XYZ file of C-alpha atoms in Angstrom:
751
model
C 0.000 0.000 0.000
C 2.936 2.350 0.555
C 3.273 3.074 -3.163
C -0.326 4.309 -3.216
C 0.491 6.797 -0.460
C 3.502 8.407 -2.162
C 3.425 11.617 -4.136
C 4.419 11.028 -7.790
C 6.542 14.227 -7.748
C 8.569 14.104 -4.545
C 8.351 10.364 -3.907
C 7.512 10.885 -0.223
C 4.280 10.287 1.646
C 1.602 12.780 0.732
C 1.575 16.104 2.568
C -1.610 18.126 2.248
C -2.718 16.177 -0.843
C -5.049 17.825 -3.344
C -7.174 16.142 -6.006
C -6.418 17.138 -9.612
C -9.194 17.207 -12.230
C -7.908 13.867 -13.569
C -8.539 12.275 -10.111
C -4.825 11.888 -9.375
C -3.331 13.304 -6.189
C -0.311 15.484 -5.583
C 1.163 17.274 -2.564
C 0.253 20.928 -2.305
C 3.929 22.010 -2.109
C 4.687 19.840 -5.145
C 1.765 21.391 -6.992
C 3.335 24.794 -6.449
C 6.565 23.311 -7.823
C 5.120 22.021 -11.108
C 2.773 24.944 -11.784
C 3.816 26.798 -14.970
C 3.008 30.268 -16.279
C 1.966 30.623 -19.907
C 1.464 33.900 -21.779
C -2.075 34.336 -23.009
C -0.740 34.967 -26.477
C 0.540 31.361 -26.567
C -2.629 29.696 -25.353
C -4.144 29.892 -28.838
C -1.109 28.401 -30.562
C -1.159 24.792 -31.683
C 0.545 22.468 -29.191
C 3.373 21.768 -31.658
C 4.230 25.513 -31.724
C 4.473 25.936 -27.970
C 8.004 26.584 -26.728
C 9.555 23.394 -25.315
C 13.004 24.626 -24.261
C 14.217 24.034 -20.708
C 13.219 26.577 -18.104
C 16.422 28.513 -17.593
C 17.416 31.645 -15.804
C 19.326 34.110 -17.962
C 22.869 34.697 -16.872
C 23.722 37.906 -15.076
C 24.393 40.580 -17.595
C 22.335 39.015 -20.352
C 20.701 41.420 -22.744
C 17.019 41.732 -23.358
C 17.436 40.363 -26.855
C 18.792 37.062 -25.542
C 15.643 36.189 -23.590
C 14.028 32.910 -24.627
C 10.413 31.768 -24.683
C 10.926 29.545 -21.609
C 8.924 30.518 -18.571
C 9.499 29.910 -14.904
C 7.029 29.045 -12.222
C 6.333 32.085 -10.057
C 5.932 29.973 -6.943
C 9.493 30.678 -5.940
C 8.470 34.219 -5.183
C 5.361 35.028 -3.239
C 3.420 32.106 -4.655
C 0.549 34.286 -5.915
C 0.696 32.961 -9.439
C 1.170 29.355 -8.330
C -2.046 29.541 -6.308
C -4.190 30.770 -9.202
C -5.980 27.916 -10.921
C -8.995 27.652 -13.208
C -10.302 24.186 -14.030
C -9.275 23.019 -17.479
C -11.418 20.733 -19.598
C -10.933 17.016 -18.796
C -10.787 16.302 -22.490
C -7.616 18.348 -22.790
C -4.670 15.974 -22.727
C -1.961 18.463 -23.698
C 1.342 18.650 -21.931
C 1.341 22.373 -21.204
C 3.960 24.777 -22.477
C 7.040 23.803 -20.457
C 9.750 21.207 -20.516
C 10.769 20.016 -17.028
C 14.464 19.809 -16.340
C 14.702 17.730 -13.142
C 13.561 14.263 -12.139
C 11.693 13.428 -8.967
C 12.419 10.240 -6.980
C 9.566 8.589 -8.944
C 11.040 9.526 -12.305
C 8.617 12.435 -12.993
C 10.369 15.455 -14.443
C 9.626 18.677 -12.552
C 10.595 22.302 -12.950
C 13.344 23.530 -10.613
C 12.537 26.259 -8.157
C 15.188 28.809 -9.076
C 14.151 32.357 -8.223
C 14.894 34.824 -10.978
C 17.289 37.655 -10.154
C 15.498 40.925 -9.479
C 15.191 42.947 -12.586
C 15.829 40.072 -14.931
C 13.695 39.348 -17.955
C 12.400 36.156 -16.364
C 11.283 38.020 -13.277
C 9.589 40.546 -15.465
C 7.896 37.772 -17.428
C 6.780 36.096 -14.200
C 5.157 39.246 -12.873
C 1.454 39.725 -13.705
C 0.937 42.203 -16.486
C -2.702 42.929 -16.653
C -3.746 39.377 -17.243
C -1.086 38.857 -19.884
C -0.111 35.489 -18.362
C -1.970 32.549 -16.806
C -0.703 29.615 -14.743
C -1.286 25.969 -15.614
C -0.695 22.632 -13.923
C 0.139 19.342 -15.652
C -0.569 16.045 -13.884
C 2.757 14.235 -13.436
C 1.070 10.849 -14.017
C -1.336 11.228 -16.932
C 0.080 14.568 -18.276
C -3.383 16.121 -18.464
C -3.221 19.901 -18.119
C -5.410 22.320 -16.139
C -5.265 26.120 -15.959
C -5.141 28.107 -12.722
C -7.977 30.512 -12.038
C -8.226 33.342 -9.539
C -8.331 30.992 -6.550
C -5.125 29.252 -7.603
C -4.399 25.909 -6.028
C -7.102 26.543 -3.462
C -9.577 25.727 -6.204
C -8.618 22.045 -5.874
C -10.299 19.969 -3.191
C -8.194 18.812 -0.307
C -8.054 14.994 -0.095
C -8.570 14.726 3.642
C -9.417 11.019 3.398
C -6.015 10.276 1.873
C -4.416 12.527 4.465
C -6.030 10.531 7.287
C -4.921 7.221 5.728
C -1.333 8.490 5.488
C -1.462 9.501 9.143
C -2.744 6.066 10.212
C -0.134 4.419 8.021
C 2.691 6.348 9.640
C 1.426 5.391 13.078
C 1.108 1.692 12.149
C 4.616 1.760 10.653
C 6.008 3.159 13.867
C 4.175 0.477 15.838
C 5.358 -2.255 13.448
C 8.987 -1.162 13.647
C 8.739 -1.148 17.420
C 7.153 -4.622 17.395
C 9.809 -6.258 15.151
C 11.688 -7.874 18.041
C 13.291 -11.279 18.362
C 10.758 -13.832 19.562
C 13.301 -16.175 21.182
C 15.521 -13.725 23.047
C 16.224 -14.300 26.752
C 17.215 -10.671 27.101
C 14.891 -7.990 28.377
C 13.996 -6.114 26.297
C 14.438 -8.463 23.305
C 16.936 -7.618 20.613
C 15.627 -6.230 17.292
C 14.810 -8.959 14.793
C 17.399 -9.500 12.061
C 15.735 -12.230 9.991
C 12.439 -14.077 9.694
C 12.050 -17.718 8.630
C 9.328 -18.026 6.009
C 8.643 -21.655 6.951
C 8.742 -21.280 10.756
C 7.239 -17.742 10.700
C 9.483 -16.794 13.623
C 11.579 -13.627 14.094
C 15.208 -14.136 15.128
C 17.967 -11.779 16.146
C 21.436 -12.564 14.824
C 22.506 -14.480 17.937
C 19.294 -16.499 18.260
C 19.349 -17.316 14.557
C 22.784 -18.907 14.854
C 21.766 -20.683 18.023
C 18.217 -21.844 17.272
C 17.975 -21.822 13.466
C 21.351 -22.735 11.895
C 21.562 -22.959 8.121
C 22.278 -26.687 8.125
C 20.549 -29.976 8.777
C 16.758 -29.850 8.548
C 16.884 -26.020 8.396
C 19.117 -25.956 5.309
C 16.182 -25.539 2.930
C 14.355 -22.914 5.009
C 14.221 -19.440 3.489
C 15.413 -16.614 5.730
C 14.261 -13.118 4.841
C 14.297 -9.677 6.400
C 11.823 -8.869 9.191
C 8.324 -7.970 8.016
C 8.262 -4.553 6.438
C 5.597 -2.012 6.901
C 3.099 -3.588 4.545
C 3.606 -6.983 6.213
C 3.184 -5.651 9.731
C 0.613 -7.615 11.731
C -2.797 -6.027 11.977
C -2.545 -6.405 15.705
C 0.397 -4.016 15.748
C -1.665 -1.186 14.331
C -4.659 -2.079 16.446
C -2.575 -2.302 19.578
C -0.916 0.948 18.716
C -4.315 2.506 18.186
C -5.560 1.084 21.445
C -2.485 1.968 23.487
C -1.730 5.370 22.039
C -3.957 8.256 22.817
C -2.510 10.201 19.897
C -4.450 8.087 17.394
C -7.712 8.584 19.179
C -6.990 12.268 19.570
C -6.175 12.604 15.899
C -9.382 10.833 15.012
C -11.369 12.936 17.451
C -10.133 16.261 16.108
C -10.368 15.222 12.462
C -11.943 18.065 10.520
C -14.586 17.255 7.931
C -14.093 18.959 4.566
C -16.114 22.045 3.725
C -17.359 23.247 0.373
C -14.681 24.841 -1.802
C -17.104 27.583 -2.921
C -18.786 28.086 0.442
C -16.198 27.594 3.140
C -18.715 27.747 5.999
C -20.910 24.972 4.577
C -20.297 21.230 4.947
C -20.963 18.822 2.083
C -24.488 17.430 2.307
C -25.416 16.234 -1.205
C -23.749 14.597 -4.183
C -24.019 15.970 -7.721
C -24.405 13.002 -10.062
C -23.704 15.087 -13.182
C -20.428 16.575 -11.896
C -19.605 13.527 -9.749
C -18.619 15.666 -6.766
C -19.993 16.442 -3.278
C -21.817 19.782 -2.975
C -23.305 21.833 -0.168
C -26.784 23.265 0.277
C -25.863 26.689 -1.095
C -24.396 25.125 -4.247
C -27.851 23.727 -4.956
C -29.612 26.982 -4.207
C -27.451 29.509 -6.005
C -24.513 27.664 -7.569
C -23.927 25.920 -10.865
C -25.320 22.606 -9.535
C -28.843 23.970 -9.117
C -30.245 22.153 -12.145
C -28.115 19.019 -11.842
C -29.246 15.636 -10.577
C -28.296 15.315 -6.922
C -28.579 12.528 -4.371
C -28.104 12.212 -0.645
C -24.441 12.168 0.334
C -24.840 9.208 2.717
C -26.700 7.091 0.165
C -24.092 7.721 -2.531
C -21.358 7.073 0.022
C -22.800 3.634 0.763
C -23.427 2.941 -2.928
C -19.868 3.783 -3.944
C -18.500 1.789 -1.014
C -20.488 -1.207 -2.233
C -19.201 -0.744 -5.789
C -15.639 -0.443 -4.546
C -16.027 -3.579 -2.405
C -17.376 -5.514 -5.373
C -14.522 -4.296 -7.552
C -12.060 -5.279 -4.833
C -13.370 -8.853 -4.894
C -11.990 -9.320 -8.382
C -8.686 -7.727 -7.429
C -8.582 -9.913 -4.309
C -9.049 -13.041 -6.424
C -6.242 -11.950 -8.736
C -4.053 -11.156 -5.735
C -4.748 -14.618 -4.352
C -3.819 -16.161 -7.702
C -0.670 -14.017 -7.766
C 0.323 -15.237 -4.289
C -0.230 -18.833 -5.329
C 1.766 -18.133 -8.466
C 4.605 -16.695 -6.387
C 4.555 -19.801 -4.211
C 4.721 -21.870 -7.381
C 7.648 -19.809 -8.646
C 9.465 -20.199 -5.326
C 8.909 -23.935 -5.514
C 10.270 -23.875 -9.040
C 13.322 -22.007 -7.756
C 13.894 -24.668 -5.143
C 13.337 -27.423 -7.695
C 15.772 -25.749 -10.085
C 18.371 -25.618 -7.342
C 17.818 -29.255 -6.377
C 17.666 -30.439 -9.980
C 20.832 -28.484 -10.766
C 22.693 -30.242 -7.971
C 21.300 -33.594 -9.084
C 22.328 -32.974 -12.678
C 25.803 -31.894 -11.601
C 26.199 -35.070 -9.568
C 24.850 -37.125 -12.466
C 27.233 -35.425 -14.902
C 30.230 -36.064 -12.636
C 29.168 -39.689 -12.220
C 28.728 -40.166 -15.962
C 32.084 -38.561 -16.779
C 33.786 -40.612 -14.070
C 32.196 -43.722 -15.551
C 33.561 -42.756 -18.976
C 37.015 -42.200 -17.498
C 36.846 -45.554 -15.705
C 35.740 -47.321 -18.872
C 38.536 -45.645 -20.823
C 41.059 -46.653 -18.155
C 39.891 -50.264 -18.267
C 40.027 -50.307 -22.039
C 43.489 -48.754 -21.903
C 44.677 -51.591 -19.667
C 43.229 -54.141 -22.101
C 44.949 -52.525 -25.066
C 48.256 -52.334 -23.201
C 47.964 -56.037 -22.429
C 47.488 -56.777 -26.118
C 50.525 -54.698 -27.036
C 52.627 -56.468 -24.372
C 51.586 -59.896 -25.631
C 52.351 -58.943 -29.199
C 55.769 -57.607 -28.232
C 56.648 -60.712 -26.215
C 55.533 -62.956 -29.064
C 57.686 -61.102 -31.565
C 60.700 -61.172 -29.226
C 60.325 -64.910 -28.631
C 60.112 -65.649 -32.349
C 63.178 -63.538 -33.097
C 65.214 -65.069 -30.260
C 64.268 -68.567 -31.366
C 65.350 -67.727 -34.884
C 68.630 -66.245 -33.601
C 69.413 -69.335 -31.564
C 68.530 -71.671 -34.404
C 70.561 -69.715 -36.927
C 73.519 -69.457 -34.516
C 73.541 -73.214 -34.016
C 73.466 -73.890 -37.750
C 76.125 -71.336 -38.371
C 78.421 -72.935 -35.768
C 77.866 -76.361 -37.314
C 78.472 -75.124 -40.839
C 81.576 -73.196 -39.792
C 83.047 -76.285 -38.015
C 82.343 -78.456 -41.048
C 83.965 -75.911 -43.326
C 87.082 -75.700 -41.197
C 87.320 -79.521 -41.028
C 86.922 -79.894 -44.797
C 89.643 -77.295 -45.411
C 92.021 -79.233 -43.184
C 91.180 -82.460 -45.076
C 91.881 -80.746 -48.381
C 95.327 -79.755 -47.128
C 96.295 -83.420 -46.638
C 98.518 -85.003 -49.402
C 97.459 -88.592 -48.757
C 95.211 -89.559 -51.693
C 94.164 -92.851 -50.268
C 93.260 -91.365 -46.939
C 91.376 -88.492 -48.624
C 89.330 -90.822 -50.769
C 88.351 -92.884 -47.786
C 86.394 -89.929 -46.254
C 85.732 -87.713 -49.249
C 82.366 -89.257 -50.157
C 81.045 -88.868 -46.628
C 82.295 -85.286 -46.405
C 80.744 -84.383 -49.731
C 77.352 -85.709 -48.524
C 77.650 -83.823 -45.239
C 78.443 -80.582 -47.029
C 75.498 -81.065 -49.387
C 73.177 -81.767 -46.443
C 74.472 -78.705 -44.637
C 73.864 -76.615 -47.718
C 70.331 -77.934 -48.071
C 69.564 -76.843 -44.500
C 69.874 -73.218 -45.590
C 66.666 -73.370 -47.589
C 64.990 -70.365 -49.065
C 63.578 -68.207 -46.315
C 65.794 -69.619 -43.658
C 67.778 -66.409 -43.686
C 64.714 -64.166 -43.556
C 63.135 -62.890 -40.302
C 59.906 -64.631 -39.391
C 58.322 -61.514 -37.839
C 58.404 -57.839 -38.626
C 59.621 -55.201 -36.259
C 56.455 -53.238 -36.983
C 53.355 -53.834 -34.920
C 50.190 -54.627 -36.842
C 48.005 -53.057 -34.140
C 46.229 -49.881 -35.199
C 44.128 -47.962 -32.692
C 41.449 -45.844 -34.380
C 40.677 -43.271 -31.712
C 39.365 -40.586 -34.061
C 35.655 -41.571 -33.762
C 35.989 -41.654 -30.004
C 37.661 -38.249 -29.958
C 34.894 -36.876 -32.148
C 32.317 -38.388 -29.835
C 34.056 -36.813 -26.840
C 34.148 -33.443 -28.559
C 30.488 -33.792 -29.487
C 29.547 -34.987 -26.030
C 26.725 -32.723 -24.918
C 23.353 -32.801 -23.262
C 20.671 -34.230 -25.480
C 17.730 -31.892 -25.857
C 15.176 -34.652 -25.922
C 14.094 -36.687 -22.936
C 11.478 -39.326 -22.440
C 7.998 -37.826 -22.661
C 6.133 -37.297 -19.396
C 3.029 -39.124 -18.221
C -0.067 -38.246 -20.312
C -3.086 -36.950 -18.418
C -6.391 -38.677 -19.146
C -9.226 -36.194 -19.696
C -11.938 -37.970 -17.775
C -14.585 -35.451 -18.757
C -14.151 -36.526 -22.394
C -13.892 -40.282 -21.795
C -17.212 -42.046 -22.385
C -18.888 -45.232 -23.572
C -21.650 -45.848 -26.089
C -23.057 -49.306 -26.654
C -19.985 -51.507 -26.934
C -17.536 -48.771 -27.908
C -15.392 -46.600 -25.683
C -13.881 -43.182 -26.368
C -10.762 -42.008 -24.564
C -9.077 -38.600 -24.597
C -5.816 -37.456 -23.083
C -3.356 -34.572 -23.165
C 0.178 -33.787 -22.111
C 0.731 -31.978 -18.808
C 1.484 -28.230 -18.807
C 5.070 -26.999 -18.864
C 6.044 -30.119 -20.798
C 8.803 -29.207 -23.260
C 9.796 -32.718 -24.290
C 8.574 -33.472 -27.815
C 6.094 -36.274 -28.344
C 6.048 -38.272 -31.562
C 3.026 -40.417 -30.758
C 0.959 -42.298 -28.215
C 0.271 -45.938 -27.431
C -3.195 -46.769 -26.082
C -3.641 -50.103 -24.332
C -6.837 -51.889 -23.313
C -7.409 -55.129 -21.441
C -9.848 -57.855 -22.516
C -12.739 -56.642 -20.341
C -12.241 -59.511 -17.944
C -9.168 -58.395 -16.018
C -6.738 -59.932 -18.490
C -3.513 -58.574 -19.934
C -3.315 -55.233 -21.703
C -2.915 -55.106 -25.459
C -2.183 -52.256 -27.850
C -5.284 -50.946 -29.602
C -3.968 -47.669 -31.016
C -0.582 -46.190 -31.970
C -0.536 -42.689 -33.456
C -0.380 -38.950 -32.904
C -4.040 -38.308 -32.075
C -5.154 -37.600 -28.511
C -8.709 -38.902 -29.024
C -9.498 -42.507 -29.869
C -12.692 -44.583 -30.119
C -12.530 -48.388 -29.918
C -15.494 -50.285 -31.357
C -16.578 -53.910 -31.222
C -16.047 -54.501 -27.498
C -18.105 -56.803 -25.301
C -21.334 -55.495 -23.875
C -21.793 -55.222 -20.130
C -18.038 -55.490 -19.559
C -15.551 -53.438 -17.568
C -12.445 -52.381 -19.460
C -9.237 -50.862 -18.117
C -7.360 -48.444 -20.366
C -4.041 -46.622 -20.125
C -1.880 -44.579 -22.460
C 1.792 -43.673 -22.778
C 3.772 -41.351 -25.051
C 6.928 -41.998 -27.008
C 9.613 -40.125 -28.920
C 13.005 -40.908 -30.372
C 14.480 -41.192 -26.870
C 12.111 -44.003 -25.916
C 8.737 -44.719 -24.362
C 7.506 -42.718 -21.384
C 5.654 -44.008 -18.323
C 2.014 -45.112 -18.351
C -0.813 -42.833 -17.366
C -3.236 -43.658 -14.625
C -5.669 -46.455 -15.485
C -9.237 -45.457 -16.320
C -12.106 -47.918 -15.896
C -14.894 -47.902 -18.505
C -18.154 -49.877 -18.421
C -19.829 -50.772 -21.707
C -23.608 -50.768 -21.999
C -25.672 -53.772 -21.058
C -28.304 -52.759 -23.645
C -27.266 -52.031 -27.237
C -29.107 -49.304 -29.121
C -28.375 -49.318 -32.811
C -29.640 -47.939 -36.088
C -28.708 -48.587 -39.702
C -25.190 -47.429 -40.529
C -25.173 -44.991 -43.485
C -21.359 -44.906 -43.672
C -21.073 -48.600 -44.539
C -24.273 -48.921 -46.583
C -24.416 -49.495 -50.331
C -25.019 -46.290 -52.259
C -28.414 -47.570 -53.454
C -29.711 -47.888 -49.871
C -32.124 -45.129 -48.847
C -32.370 -44.342 -45.113
C -34.911 -42.175 -43.311
C -36.450 -41.678 -39.878
C -33.073 -41.027 -38.223
C -31.575 -44.072 -39.975
C -34.291 -46.346 -38.500
C -36.093 -47.002 -41.804
C -34.397 -48.589 -44.823
C -35.380 -49.198 -48.432
C -33.521 -49.353 -51.766
C -33.542 -47.457 -55.039
C -32.481 -50.490 -57.098
C -34.248 -53.661 -58.136
C -31.113 -55.576 -57.146
C -30.512 -56.629 -53.574
C -28.272 -54.336 -51.523
C -26.852 -54.849 -48.008
C -27.122 -52.505 -45.009
C -25.476 -53.077 -41.585
C -26.368 -51.969 -38.095
C -24.226 -49.594 -36.022
C -23.612 -52.117 -33.203
C -21.234 -55.067 -33.152
C -21.620 -58.195 -31.011
C -18.969 -60.616 -29.856
C -20.341 -61.966 -26.578
C -23.701 -62.702 -24.912
C -27.255 -63.267 -26.189
C -28.848 -60.670 -28.492
C -32.278 -60.450 -30.064
C -33.785 -57.822 -32.367
C -36.807 -57.567 -34.666
C -37.481 -55.721 -37.898
C -40.924 -54.745 -39.197
C -41.771 -55.149 -42.884
C -43.367 -51.802 -43.683
C -43.838 -52.338 -47.408
C -43.777 -55.579 -49.436
C -44.561 -55.421 -53.176
C -44.210 -57.971 -55.990
C -42.997 -60.819 -53.757
C -39.313 -59.895 -53.315
C -36.821 -61.944 -51.245
C -35.423 -59.767 -48.418
C -32.714 -61.393 -46.295
C -32.211 -60.920 -42.561
C -29.228 -61.999 -40.450
C -25.738 -61.061 -39.344
C -22.537 -60.184 -41.160
C -18.979 -59.117 -40.678
C -17.903 -55.556 -41.361
C -16.311 -56.474 -44.738
C -19.361 -58.234 -46.180
C -20.050 -57.784 -49.902
C -22.854 -55.220 -50.194
C -23.963 -55.430 -53.842
C -25.596 -58.885 -53.640
C -28.074 -60.742 -51.473
C -27.029 -61.248 -47.874
C -25.547 -64.742 -47.365
C -24.082 -65.271 -50.807
C -20.537 -64.752 -49.574
C -18.681 -66.245 -46.598
C -19.030 -63.044 -44.502
C -22.776 -63.289 -43.828
C -25.312 -65.731 -42.269
C -28.886 -65.019 -43.298
C -32.452 -66.154 -43.821
C -34.059 -64.945 -47.039
C -37.819 -65.210 -47.312
C -40.614 -64.589 -49.789
C -44.370 -64.573 -49.258
C -44.620 -68.393 -48.840
C -41.364 -69.932 -47.610
C -37.844 -69.190 -46.326
C -34.299 -70.554 -46.717
C -31.106 -70.277 -44.739
C -28.075 -69.157 -46.746
C -24.317 -68.897 -46.153
C -21.585 -69.007 -48.830
C -24.392 -69.128 -51.423
C -25.547 -72.479 -49.966
C -29.366 -72.747 -49.546
C -30.592 -75.018 -46.762
C -33.666 -75.825 -44.644
C -36.565 -74.712 -46.798
C -39.385 -73.892 -44.385
C -42.996 -73.022 -45.136
C -44.237 -69.652 -44.013
C -43.344 -66.284 -45.506
C -43.714 -62.577 -44.913
C -46.079 -59.885 -46.076
C -46.726 -56.267 -45.289
C -46.851 -55.828 -41.517
C -44.853 -58.970 -40.696
C -41.973 -58.920 -38.195
C -38.739 -60.869 -38.505
C -36.707 -61.624 -35.377
C -33.028 -62.574 -35.116
C -31.654 -64.359 -32.031
C -27.853 -64.387 -31.859
C -26.633 -66.541 -28.972
C -22.873 -66.136 -28.791
C -22.719 -68.160 -25.600
C -23.957 -71.202 -27.554
C -22.594 -69.856 -30.861
C -25.937 -70.270 -32.628
C -28.228 -68.159 -34.813
C -32.038 -68.599 -34.865
C -34.770 -66.759 -36.830
C -38.404 -65.902 -36.025
C -41.351 -64.725 -38.123
C -44.189 -63.011 -36.306
C -42.885 -64.310 -32.969
C -42.703 -67.967 -34.091
C -39.414 -69.752 -34.596
C -38.803 -70.306 -38.289
C -37.323 -73.774 -38.704
C -34.524 -75.231 -36.599
C -31.579 -73.162 -35.373
C -30.167 -71.849 -38.611
C -26.438 -71.921 -37.935
C -24.079 -73.417 -35.358
C -20.447 -72.663 -34.472
C -20.903 -68.959 -35.064
C -17.886 -67.173 -33.570
C -16.367 -63.720 -33.966
C -17.647 -60.164 -34.169
C -20.959 -59.690 -35.980
C -23.228 -56.808 -36.901
C -26.975 -56.869 -37.614
C -27.434 -57.059 -41.396
C -30.216 -56.842 -43.970
C -30.453 -57.015 -47.753
C -33.436 -55.694 -49.726
C -34.495 -54.070 -52.994
C -36.859 -51.256 -53.898
C -39.969 -53.407 -53.292
C -39.292 -53.677 -49.547
C -39.164 -51.143 -46.727
C -38.105 -52.190 -43.219
C -38.014 -50.488 -39.838
C -37.722 -51.644 -36.206
C -40.734 -53.110 -34.461
C -41.936 -53.439 -30.862
C -41.570 -56.899 -29.356
C -43.905 -58.615 -26.892
C -41.607 -60.212 -24.291
C -44.257 -62.577 -22.817
C -45.503 -63.702 -26.238
C -41.972 -64.404 -27.410
C -41.090 -66.337 -24.244
C -44.290 -68.427 -24.301
C -44.150 -69.317 -27.958
C -40.426 -69.809 -28.426
C -39.655 -71.043 -24.895
C -36.723 -68.648 -24.745
C -37.397 -67.435 -21.239
C -33.762 -66.467 -20.754
C -33.641 -64.211 -23.802
C -34.290 -60.476 -23.649
C -36.272 -58.410 -26.075
C -36.337 -54.713 -26.822
C -38.017 -51.943 -28.764
C -37.025 -49.746 -31.674
C -33.824 -51.425 -32.732
C -32.677 -52.173 -29.170
C -30.509 -55.223 -28.585
C -30.784 -56.586 -25.079
C -27.946 -58.782 -23.816
C -27.653 -61.500 -21.191
C -24.109 -62.159 -19.977
C -22.380 -64.931 -18.176
C -21.115 -63.939 -14.756
């Protein structure tokens, strides 16, 4: 509230505040400061031609010819001109004819109070010259101008209410500053509070804070702030100060009520609705408000208080939201701090793991190099030893042979010459090709390609994509209809991780395992063909290139125990003609065309009836069940996707895969009803005409998902019929079956 109680010019608490025509407030001394004199000759100039130079005082010794068109406020003198004000039109939003040269503490530029030297041109310009000049005042907040009349600033109303609030505020601030004492001090009196814990809501002095609330252990995450400032001072402080200080009561007792600005001896008693201002009795009798609409001051006071209270409710709600938002932001700050520490620890751990892995790999590579070196050394040493031995043997043989050659005894030479020749030849053959070549190279054939790893290290950075968060199921949009369920979900707010798609999973309706039923980018999915009267559990998860995120919460959906269906126009042949909200079907062609129902059955017992509304020229309509991909441009039952009974006016046949069986007497005519009993518990299909079973059970071993089906031509029109439950049970002895009206399929389920 303190900002509301500060003057926009001086930045201090209001002193003698007055109300400007624009409803803003300003201190009376500040109003004298920003009042500006304007020559009457300039008041008729366009605003763009008004002088805008800074208000300066000519230097001493300046000539008359050097005077500018800048004008000073005359309040620095006797204040006569600053106190002359005439109300300017509220539609005038001009800036006046001055350019301020100083800034107030609130950033509003104001004119300096520099008295002009006696005899100067500025002083002469500031002096009244037969009405040649007039004073004006520009609001420092909205820049709306008003001109001073003969009364000057006294023509503005004094804001005594604001003055009283400022006085109470100053007193409560003094009481609050006196009350900000340490709440745990053993000293008397307690030391002034130095900090306040936002979580404990306790005031501590410096010594008690170190002793009782150290910044470690469980208190490490507590936020310590300065003691409560003036706006946070407890209400009890002001009330106690008001109760314990007689100055407040005295000030309230001697508070003077405002009097009329035009009639100083009269108090305000009425409120002028046209001028939106309080007036006195004389203003109504002889003043300008005589013909205006007026109301009682007290009534308007209460009415405006009520309006203000109502307006404050909205502001209060926004303030509450702002406080909650600030709490959220503070929590985010704490989470950022904690997450930052966690990420730092994770980064250090990951880098240490990389260093450890590199160290281990280094040891492995060094072991390989050592083994290779030892192998090469062993091979070379073996070759050296082997070659040295051979060389010694060859050298000894050579020396021996040379000594033999030196002998002159022919007979003795010939005795050993053959053996020596053979030994020399054998010794020569031992030096085969390659024997004098090294078996290993001095070069190592080990090449370490570290470039990809170095590139990976240089490119090592935080990936921008993480696993997607948990999707939020939108329960208000999740619903069931017949044996289909619709699920909707969305990503949580503040989720910046990209999502490439979703995976929706559903169980089997009997508490079994989940299975995927949808993978894609949509956030709304409808699953058809489920079991009636079953409870399904569904969940969803998101995925992106980083992987699959966690599952959402599981939602439980209950399918209907009674199936309501009509004819399905989306899957019908184009020659089918539907009416009566898709409850009546006929055909525009003489050829048979197929139409399916909107419900699908895979479990339980289902019965429905169709009424033959029109039957001309003895056609053969077919009634039965079919799969979704049945052929629709031929009679029902001619392919392997349908099981049907086709009937004329005298007899009927069962047909599947174009095989006709069980001819039965009894046909249909206009007004007849045809019933279909699909028992998926026994996997059988039975037909009825006019409530009587038509032949034996038509088909056995019927398994899968089926839809009600019908084929007809332009000579037949069919719509749903009402069924008599008792008649059907008595005549067909199907007491356990259920019947329904208007295309309804009733189901009986196994527990």
